Short mmCIF file of C-alpha atoms in Angstrom, two decimals:
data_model
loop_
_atom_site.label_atom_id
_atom_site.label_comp_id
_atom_site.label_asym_id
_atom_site.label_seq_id
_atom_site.Cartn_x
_atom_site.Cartn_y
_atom_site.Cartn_z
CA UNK A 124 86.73 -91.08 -4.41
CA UNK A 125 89.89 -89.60 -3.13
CA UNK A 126 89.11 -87.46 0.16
CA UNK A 127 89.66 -83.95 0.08
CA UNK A 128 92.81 -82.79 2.60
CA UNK A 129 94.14 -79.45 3.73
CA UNK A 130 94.77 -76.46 1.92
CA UNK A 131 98.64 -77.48 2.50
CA UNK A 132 98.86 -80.40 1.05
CA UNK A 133 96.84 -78.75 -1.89
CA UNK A 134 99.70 -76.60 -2.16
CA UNK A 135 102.35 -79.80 -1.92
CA UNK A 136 101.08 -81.57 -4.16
CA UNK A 137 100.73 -78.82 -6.93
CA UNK A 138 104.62 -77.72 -5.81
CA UNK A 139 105.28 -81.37 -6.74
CA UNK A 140 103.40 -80.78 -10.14
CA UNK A 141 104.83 -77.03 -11.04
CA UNK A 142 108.67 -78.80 -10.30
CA UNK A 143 107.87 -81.60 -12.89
CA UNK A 144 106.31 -78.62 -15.16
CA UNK A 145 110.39 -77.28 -14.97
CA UNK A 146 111.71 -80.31 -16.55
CA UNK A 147 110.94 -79.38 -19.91
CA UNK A 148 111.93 -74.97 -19.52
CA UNK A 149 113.20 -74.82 -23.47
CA UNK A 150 111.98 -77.60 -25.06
CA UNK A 151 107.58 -77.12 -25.07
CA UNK A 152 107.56 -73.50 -27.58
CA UNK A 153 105.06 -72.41 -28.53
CA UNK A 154 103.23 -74.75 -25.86
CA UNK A 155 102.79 -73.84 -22.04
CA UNK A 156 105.15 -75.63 -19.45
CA UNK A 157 103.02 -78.43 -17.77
CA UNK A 158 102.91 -80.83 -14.85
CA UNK A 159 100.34 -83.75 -13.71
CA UNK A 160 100.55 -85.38 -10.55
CA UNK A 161 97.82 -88.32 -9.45
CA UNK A 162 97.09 -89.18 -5.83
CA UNK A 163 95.06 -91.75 -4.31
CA UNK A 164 94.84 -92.80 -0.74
CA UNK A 165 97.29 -90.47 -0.03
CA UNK A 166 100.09 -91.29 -2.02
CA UNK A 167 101.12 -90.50 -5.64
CA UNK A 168 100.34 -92.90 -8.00
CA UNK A 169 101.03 -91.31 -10.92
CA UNK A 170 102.74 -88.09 -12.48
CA UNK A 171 104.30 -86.50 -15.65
CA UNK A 172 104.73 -83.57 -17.43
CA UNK A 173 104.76 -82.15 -21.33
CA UNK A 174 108.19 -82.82 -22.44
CA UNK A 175 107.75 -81.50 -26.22
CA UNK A 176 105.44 -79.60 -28.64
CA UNK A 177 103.42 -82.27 -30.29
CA UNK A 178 103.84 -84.88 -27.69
CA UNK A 179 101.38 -85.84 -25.17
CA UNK A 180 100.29 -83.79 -22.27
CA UNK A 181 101.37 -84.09 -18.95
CA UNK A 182 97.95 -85.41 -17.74
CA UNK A 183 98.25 -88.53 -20.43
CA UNK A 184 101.48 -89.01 -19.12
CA UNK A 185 100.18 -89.01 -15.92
CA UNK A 186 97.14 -91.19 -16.63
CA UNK A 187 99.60 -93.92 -18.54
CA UNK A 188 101.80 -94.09 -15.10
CA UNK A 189 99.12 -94.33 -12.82
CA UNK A 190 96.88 -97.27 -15.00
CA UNK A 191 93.79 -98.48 -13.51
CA UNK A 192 94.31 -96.86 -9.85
CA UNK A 193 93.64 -93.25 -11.94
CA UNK A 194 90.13 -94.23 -11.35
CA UNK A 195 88.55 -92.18 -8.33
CA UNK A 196 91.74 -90.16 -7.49
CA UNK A 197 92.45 -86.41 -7.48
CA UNK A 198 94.87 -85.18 -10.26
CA UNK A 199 96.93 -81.80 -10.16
CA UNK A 200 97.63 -80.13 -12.70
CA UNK A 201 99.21 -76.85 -13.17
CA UNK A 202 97.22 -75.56 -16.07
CA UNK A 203 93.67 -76.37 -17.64
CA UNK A 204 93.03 -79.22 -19.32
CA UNK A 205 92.72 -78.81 -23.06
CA UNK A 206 89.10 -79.40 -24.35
CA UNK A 207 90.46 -79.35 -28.62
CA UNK A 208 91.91 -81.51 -30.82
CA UNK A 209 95.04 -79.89 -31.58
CA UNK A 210 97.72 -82.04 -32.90
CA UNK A 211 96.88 -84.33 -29.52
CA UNK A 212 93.62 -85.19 -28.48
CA UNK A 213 91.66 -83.61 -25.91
CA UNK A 214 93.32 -84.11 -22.14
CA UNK A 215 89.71 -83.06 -20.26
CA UNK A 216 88.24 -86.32 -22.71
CA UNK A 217 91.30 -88.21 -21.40
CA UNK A 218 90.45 -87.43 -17.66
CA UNK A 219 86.67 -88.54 -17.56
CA UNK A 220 86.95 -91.34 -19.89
CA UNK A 221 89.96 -92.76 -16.55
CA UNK A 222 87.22 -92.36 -14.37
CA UNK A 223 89.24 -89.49 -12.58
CA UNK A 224 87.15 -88.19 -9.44
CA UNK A 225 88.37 -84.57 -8.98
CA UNK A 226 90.10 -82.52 -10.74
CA UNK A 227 92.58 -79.62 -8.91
CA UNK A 228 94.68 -76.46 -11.10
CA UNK A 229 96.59 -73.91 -10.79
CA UNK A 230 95.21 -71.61 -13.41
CA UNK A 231 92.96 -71.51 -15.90
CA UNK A 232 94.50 -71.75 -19.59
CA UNK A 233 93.94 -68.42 -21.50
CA UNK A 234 94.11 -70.09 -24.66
CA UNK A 235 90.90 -68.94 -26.65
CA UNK A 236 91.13 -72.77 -27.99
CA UNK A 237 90.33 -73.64 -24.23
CA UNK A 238 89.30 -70.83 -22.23
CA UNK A 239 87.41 -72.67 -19.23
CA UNK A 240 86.30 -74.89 -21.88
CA UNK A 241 88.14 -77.96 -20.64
CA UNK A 242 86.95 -76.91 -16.59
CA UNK A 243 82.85 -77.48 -18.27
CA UNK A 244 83.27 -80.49 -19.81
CA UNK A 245 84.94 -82.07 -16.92
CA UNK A 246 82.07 -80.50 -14.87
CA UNK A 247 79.66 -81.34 -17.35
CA UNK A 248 80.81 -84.90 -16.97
CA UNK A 249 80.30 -84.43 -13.12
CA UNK A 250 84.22 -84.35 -11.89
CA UNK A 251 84.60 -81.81 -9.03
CA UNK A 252 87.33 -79.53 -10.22
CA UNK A 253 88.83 -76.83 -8.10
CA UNK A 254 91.33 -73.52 -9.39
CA UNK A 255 93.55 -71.44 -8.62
CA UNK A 256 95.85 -73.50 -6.39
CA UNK A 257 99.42 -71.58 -6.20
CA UNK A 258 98.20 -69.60 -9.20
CA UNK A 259 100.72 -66.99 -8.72
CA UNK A 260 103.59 -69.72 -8.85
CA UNK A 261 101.92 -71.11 -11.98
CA UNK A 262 101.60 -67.96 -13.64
CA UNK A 263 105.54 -67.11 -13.47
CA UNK A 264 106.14 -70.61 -14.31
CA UNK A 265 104.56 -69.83 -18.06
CA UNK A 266 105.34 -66.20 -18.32
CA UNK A 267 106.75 -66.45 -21.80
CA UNK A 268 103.61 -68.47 -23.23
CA UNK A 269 101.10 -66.35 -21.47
CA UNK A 270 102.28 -63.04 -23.12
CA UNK A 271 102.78 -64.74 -26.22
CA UNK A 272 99.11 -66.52 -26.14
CA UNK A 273 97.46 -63.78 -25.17
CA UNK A 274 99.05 -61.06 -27.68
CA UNK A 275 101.11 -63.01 -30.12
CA UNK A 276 104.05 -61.54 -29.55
CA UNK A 277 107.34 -63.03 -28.32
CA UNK A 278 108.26 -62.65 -24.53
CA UNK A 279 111.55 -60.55 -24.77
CA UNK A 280 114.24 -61.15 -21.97
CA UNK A 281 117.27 -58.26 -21.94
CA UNK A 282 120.81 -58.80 -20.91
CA UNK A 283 123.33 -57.41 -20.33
CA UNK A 284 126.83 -57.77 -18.76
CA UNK A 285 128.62 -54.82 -17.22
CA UNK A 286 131.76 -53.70 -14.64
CA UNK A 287 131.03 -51.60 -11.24
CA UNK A 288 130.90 -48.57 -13.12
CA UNK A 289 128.19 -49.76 -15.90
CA UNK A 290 130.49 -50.08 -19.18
CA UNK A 291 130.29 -52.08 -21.03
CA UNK A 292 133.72 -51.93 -23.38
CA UNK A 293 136.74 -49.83 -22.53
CA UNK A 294 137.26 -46.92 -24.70
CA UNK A 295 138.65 -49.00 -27.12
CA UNK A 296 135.94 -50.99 -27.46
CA UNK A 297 137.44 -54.22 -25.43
CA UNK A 298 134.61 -56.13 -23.65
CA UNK A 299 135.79 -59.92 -23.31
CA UNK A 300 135.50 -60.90 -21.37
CA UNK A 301 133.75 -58.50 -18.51
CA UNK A 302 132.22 -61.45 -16.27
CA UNK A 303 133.60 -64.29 -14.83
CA UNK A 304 133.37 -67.82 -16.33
CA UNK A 305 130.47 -68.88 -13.69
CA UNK A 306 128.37 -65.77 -15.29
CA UNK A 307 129.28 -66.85 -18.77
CA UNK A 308 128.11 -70.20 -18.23
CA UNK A 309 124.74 -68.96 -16.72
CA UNK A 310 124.34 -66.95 -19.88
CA UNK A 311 124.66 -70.22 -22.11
CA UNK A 312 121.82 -71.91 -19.58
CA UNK A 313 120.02 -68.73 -20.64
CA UNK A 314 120.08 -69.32 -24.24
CA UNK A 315 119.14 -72.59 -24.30
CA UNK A 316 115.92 -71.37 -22.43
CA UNK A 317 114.65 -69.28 -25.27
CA UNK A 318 113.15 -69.63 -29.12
CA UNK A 319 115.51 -66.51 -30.26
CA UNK A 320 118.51 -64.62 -29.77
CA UNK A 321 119.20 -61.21 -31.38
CA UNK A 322 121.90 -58.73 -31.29
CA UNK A 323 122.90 -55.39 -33.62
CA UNK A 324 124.67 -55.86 -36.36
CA UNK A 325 127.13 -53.32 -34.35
CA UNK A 326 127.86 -56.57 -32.14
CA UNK A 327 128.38 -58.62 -35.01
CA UNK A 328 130.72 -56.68 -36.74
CA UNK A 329 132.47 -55.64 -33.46
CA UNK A 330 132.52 -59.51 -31.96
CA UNK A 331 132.13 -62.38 -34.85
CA UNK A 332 130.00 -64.31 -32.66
CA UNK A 333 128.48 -67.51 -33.00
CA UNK A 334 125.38 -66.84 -30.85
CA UNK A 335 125.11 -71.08 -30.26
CA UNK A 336 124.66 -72.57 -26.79
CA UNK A 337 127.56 -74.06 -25.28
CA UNK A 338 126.89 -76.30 -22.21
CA UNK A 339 129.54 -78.37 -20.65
CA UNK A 340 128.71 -82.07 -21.19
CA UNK A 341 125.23 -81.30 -22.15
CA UNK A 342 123.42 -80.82 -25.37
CA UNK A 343 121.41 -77.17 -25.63
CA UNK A 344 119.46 -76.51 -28.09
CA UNK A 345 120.24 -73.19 -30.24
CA UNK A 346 118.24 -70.47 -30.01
CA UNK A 347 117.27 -69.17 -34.01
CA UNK A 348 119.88 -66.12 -34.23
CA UNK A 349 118.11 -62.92 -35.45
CA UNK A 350 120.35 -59.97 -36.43
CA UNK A 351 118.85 -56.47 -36.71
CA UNK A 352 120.76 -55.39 -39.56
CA UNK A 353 118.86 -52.28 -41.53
CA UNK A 354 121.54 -52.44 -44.15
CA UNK A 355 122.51 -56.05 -44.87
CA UNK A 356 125.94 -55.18 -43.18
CA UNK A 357 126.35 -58.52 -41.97
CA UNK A 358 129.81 -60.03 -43.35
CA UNK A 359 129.37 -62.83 -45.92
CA UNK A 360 132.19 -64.77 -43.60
CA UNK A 361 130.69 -63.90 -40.36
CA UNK A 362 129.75 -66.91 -37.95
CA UNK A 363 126.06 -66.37 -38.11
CA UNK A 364 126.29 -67.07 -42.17
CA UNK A 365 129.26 -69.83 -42.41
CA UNK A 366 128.32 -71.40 -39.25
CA UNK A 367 124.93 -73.72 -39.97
CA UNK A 368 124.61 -74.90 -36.19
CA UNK A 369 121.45 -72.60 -35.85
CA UNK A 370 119.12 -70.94 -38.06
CA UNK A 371 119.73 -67.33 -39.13
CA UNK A 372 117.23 -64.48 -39.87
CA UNK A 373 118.73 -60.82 -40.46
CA UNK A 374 116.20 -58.24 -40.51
CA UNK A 375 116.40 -55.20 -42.99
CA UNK A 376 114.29 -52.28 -44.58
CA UNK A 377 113.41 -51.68 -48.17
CA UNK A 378 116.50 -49.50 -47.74
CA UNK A 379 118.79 -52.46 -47.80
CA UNK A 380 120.49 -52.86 -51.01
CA UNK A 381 119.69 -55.47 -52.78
CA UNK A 382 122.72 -57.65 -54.05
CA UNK A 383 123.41 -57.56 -50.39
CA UNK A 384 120.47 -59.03 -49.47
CA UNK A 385 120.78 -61.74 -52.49
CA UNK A 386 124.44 -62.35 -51.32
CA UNK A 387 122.91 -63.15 -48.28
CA UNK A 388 120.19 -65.52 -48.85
CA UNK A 389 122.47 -67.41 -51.32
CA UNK A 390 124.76 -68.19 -47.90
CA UNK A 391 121.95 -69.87 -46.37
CA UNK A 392 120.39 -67.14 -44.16
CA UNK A 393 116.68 -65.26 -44.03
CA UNK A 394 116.58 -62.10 -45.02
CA UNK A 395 113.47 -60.68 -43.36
CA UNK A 396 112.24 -57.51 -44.99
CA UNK A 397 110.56 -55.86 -42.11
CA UNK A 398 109.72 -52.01 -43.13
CA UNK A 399 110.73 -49.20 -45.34
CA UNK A 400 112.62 -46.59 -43.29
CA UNK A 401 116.22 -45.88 -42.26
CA UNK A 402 116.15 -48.36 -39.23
CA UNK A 403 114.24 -51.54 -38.38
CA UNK A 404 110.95 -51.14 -36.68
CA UNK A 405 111.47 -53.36 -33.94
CA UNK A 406 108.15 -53.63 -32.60
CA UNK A 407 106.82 -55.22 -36.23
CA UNK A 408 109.76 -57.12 -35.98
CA UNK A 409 108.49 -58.69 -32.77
CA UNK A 410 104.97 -59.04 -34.32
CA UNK A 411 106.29 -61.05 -37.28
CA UNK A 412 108.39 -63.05 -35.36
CA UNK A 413 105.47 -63.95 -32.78
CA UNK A 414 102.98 -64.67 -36.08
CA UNK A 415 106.02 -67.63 -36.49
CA UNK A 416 105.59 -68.92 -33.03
CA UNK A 417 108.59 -67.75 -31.33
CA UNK A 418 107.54 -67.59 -28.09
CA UNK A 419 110.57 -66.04 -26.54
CA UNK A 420 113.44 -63.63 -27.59
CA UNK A 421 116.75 -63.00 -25.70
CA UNK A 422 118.34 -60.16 -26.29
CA UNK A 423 122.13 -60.00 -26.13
CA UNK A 424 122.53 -56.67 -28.26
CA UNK A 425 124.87 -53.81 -27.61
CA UNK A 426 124.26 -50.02 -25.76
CA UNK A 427 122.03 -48.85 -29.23
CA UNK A 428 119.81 -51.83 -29.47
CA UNK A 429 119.60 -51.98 -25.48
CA UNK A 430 117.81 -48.18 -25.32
CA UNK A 431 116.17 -48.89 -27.96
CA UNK A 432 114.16 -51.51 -26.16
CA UNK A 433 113.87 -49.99 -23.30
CA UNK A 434 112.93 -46.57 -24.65
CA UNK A 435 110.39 -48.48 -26.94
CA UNK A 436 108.93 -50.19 -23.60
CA UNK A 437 109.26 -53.69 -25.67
CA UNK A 438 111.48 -55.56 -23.02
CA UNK A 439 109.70 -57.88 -20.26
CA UNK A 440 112.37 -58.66 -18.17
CA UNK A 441 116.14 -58.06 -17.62
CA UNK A 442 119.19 -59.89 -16.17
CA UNK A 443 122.13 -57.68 -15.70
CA UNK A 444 125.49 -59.39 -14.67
CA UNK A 445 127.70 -57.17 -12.69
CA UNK A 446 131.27 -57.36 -12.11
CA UNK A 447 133.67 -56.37 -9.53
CA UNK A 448 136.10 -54.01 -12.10
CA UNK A 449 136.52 -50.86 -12.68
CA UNK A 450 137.03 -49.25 -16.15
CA UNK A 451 136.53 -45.55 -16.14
CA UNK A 452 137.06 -43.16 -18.83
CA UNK A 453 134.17 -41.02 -20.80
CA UNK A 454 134.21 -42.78 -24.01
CA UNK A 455 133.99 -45.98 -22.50
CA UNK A 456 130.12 -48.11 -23.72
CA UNK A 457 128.00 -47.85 -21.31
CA UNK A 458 124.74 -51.12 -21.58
CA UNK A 459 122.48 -48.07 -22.31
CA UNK A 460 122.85 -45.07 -24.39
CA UNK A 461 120.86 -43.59 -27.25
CA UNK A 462 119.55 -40.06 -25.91
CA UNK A 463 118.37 -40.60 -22.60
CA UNK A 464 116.00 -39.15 -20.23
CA UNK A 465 116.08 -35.50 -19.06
CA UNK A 466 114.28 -36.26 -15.63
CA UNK A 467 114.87 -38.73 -13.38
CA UNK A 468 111.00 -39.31 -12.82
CA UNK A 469 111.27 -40.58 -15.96
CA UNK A 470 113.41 -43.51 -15.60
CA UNK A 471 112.90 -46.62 -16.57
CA UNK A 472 111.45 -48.72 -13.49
CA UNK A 473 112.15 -52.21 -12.59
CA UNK A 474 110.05 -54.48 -10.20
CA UNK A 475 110.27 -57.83 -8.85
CA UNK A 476 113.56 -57.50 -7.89
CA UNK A 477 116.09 -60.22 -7.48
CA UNK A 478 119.97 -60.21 -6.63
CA UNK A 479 121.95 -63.45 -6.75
CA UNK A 480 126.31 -63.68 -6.15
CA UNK A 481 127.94 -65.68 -9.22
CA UNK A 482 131.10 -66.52 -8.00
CA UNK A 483 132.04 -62.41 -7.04
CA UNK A 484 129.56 -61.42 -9.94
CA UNK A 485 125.93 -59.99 -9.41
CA UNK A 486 123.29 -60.62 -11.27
CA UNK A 487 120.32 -58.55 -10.68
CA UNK A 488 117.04 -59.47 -12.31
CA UNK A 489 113.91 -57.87 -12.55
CA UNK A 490 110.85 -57.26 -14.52
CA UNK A 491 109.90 -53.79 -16.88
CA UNK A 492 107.30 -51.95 -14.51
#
């Protein structure tokens, strides 16, 4: 059996495993990112991670590269084993059956399905298995599946792009483009991160956009484009209807008329009726789109939609791109209006901070406290 080393090279080898986890950020929804590295003697004879929902796990890859010198080693991974049969069989089976010696993770999977289920039966089977190596690392590594696990509703990522002095649009409602093309491009690395993208129907009738992903020399994948549109406003020849690159849902109330709504679904989109009211309820929204397993839901809406979230305390974490311009003027957008606060005790506090330069941009990113 593999002898156990220092509490650094632990931590190495699980760094090695959480950086394989990162090769598949996009593509594993409504599953957790996951990484598998295999060491024997001191060297790494196998690794992999879980490249797609459906596919096999990152330990099976693992296992597969690593063949018969799997038996006796230690294996990494950054999450619990699975113990079910989901639509793969059970990874912690997988492990014993190689003759694996000792099992090392990050974090225990809060899955119900697993739940420290996989841990006893590799214990049962009498593997040695250790937690909680880097468990902070792999806990930010699967934010988005965690929340959504856990509560079944999507993970919901806010940004916004703005000058100096926080518009947003000019006073005539100009607003491309307010970042530089470095930013832009980060944005479209963004999208292709996520299971949704929404907006107001204020930005679609204001922009046309196409809300696709748009990567130089590489194909993204298209996040499903969800338009909160109480109304059915949206434009029979806007680019979320005539353009079929993505998959469209608008979301309206009872109050919606209805040969708007049939004009709609005859172009191809989803109407999703959410609740009766003047406005949609955005927080069963979010609950109907998480009962659909989107994970993940990237907000690029306008200065309504924005306080909205925030005031609603439904957004987990914000990017906001900042760039070196000045606009000025009163009835220039700002990225957050609606009422406001009266207090400043009351603001809206951000943690976590982090500042990056783009080119002479600033993006600042940070979680809701």
């Amino acid at each position: 059996m593999e002898k156990w080393g220092d509490e650094m090279q632990h931590e190495d080898y699980m760094r090695q495993a959480l950086m394989l986890a990162r090769y598949a950020e996009g593509r594993t929804s409504p599953n957790p990112l996951v990484g598998a590295v295999i060491v024997k003697e001191g060297r790494i004879v196998g690794q992999g991670w879980h490249k797609k929902s459906g596919t096999p796990h990152a330990e099976i890859h693992a296992l597969a590269q690593a063949g018969a010198a799997a038996k006796g080693a230690t294996i990494y991974v950054t999450l619990e084993p699975c113990s079910h049969y989901g639509r793969t069989p059970p990874c912690s089976k997988a492990l014993i059956e190689a003759g694996i010696g000792r099992v090392v993770i990050a974090m225990k999977d809060p899955n119900p399905l697993v739940a420290g289920r996989g841990i006893q039966m590799l214990r049962d089977a009498g593997i040695e298995v250790i937690d909680g190596i880097l468990k902070q690392e792999a806990i930010e590594l699967n934010e988005v599946f965690l929340k959504w696990i856990m509560t079944k509703q999507p993970f919901i990522i806010l940004k916004t792009a703005m000058t100096l002095d926080g518009k947003i649009a000019t006073c005539t409602g100009n607003s491309q483009w307010i970042t530089n093309e470095k930013s832009r491009e980060r944005v479209h690395k963004m999208r292709d991160l996520y299971d949704g993208i929404l907006v107001g129907i204020g930005t679609v009738l204001a922009d046309n956009p196409s809300l696709t992903t748009r990567l130089a020399g590489i194909k993204g994948e298209n996040p499903i484009r969800i338009i909160v549109d109480s109304k059915a406003r949206t434009p029979l020849t806007a680019q979320v209807v005539t353009d079929h690159a993505a998959q469209t849902i608008i979301a309206v109330t009872k109050e919606a008329p209805q040969i708007r709504v049939e004009a709609l679904r005859q172009s191809g989109v989803e109407v999703l009726v959410v609740n009766d009211g003047r406005q949609v309820d955005l927080k069963i929204l979010f609950c109907q789109l998480g009962e659909r397993a989107i994970s993940s839901i990237f907000i690029e809406g306008g200065a309504t939609i924005n306080y909205s979230l925030i005031s609603e305390h439904l957004v987990d974490k914000i990017h906001v791109f900042i760039a070196p311009k000045l606009v000025g003027g009163k009835d220039a957008v700002t990225a957050f209006e609606g009422s406001g606060i009266e207090n400043l005790q009351d603001a809206f506090l951000l943690e976590k901070m982090q500042t990056e330069l783009i080119d002479g941009d600033i993006l600042i990113s940070g979680y809701a406290k």
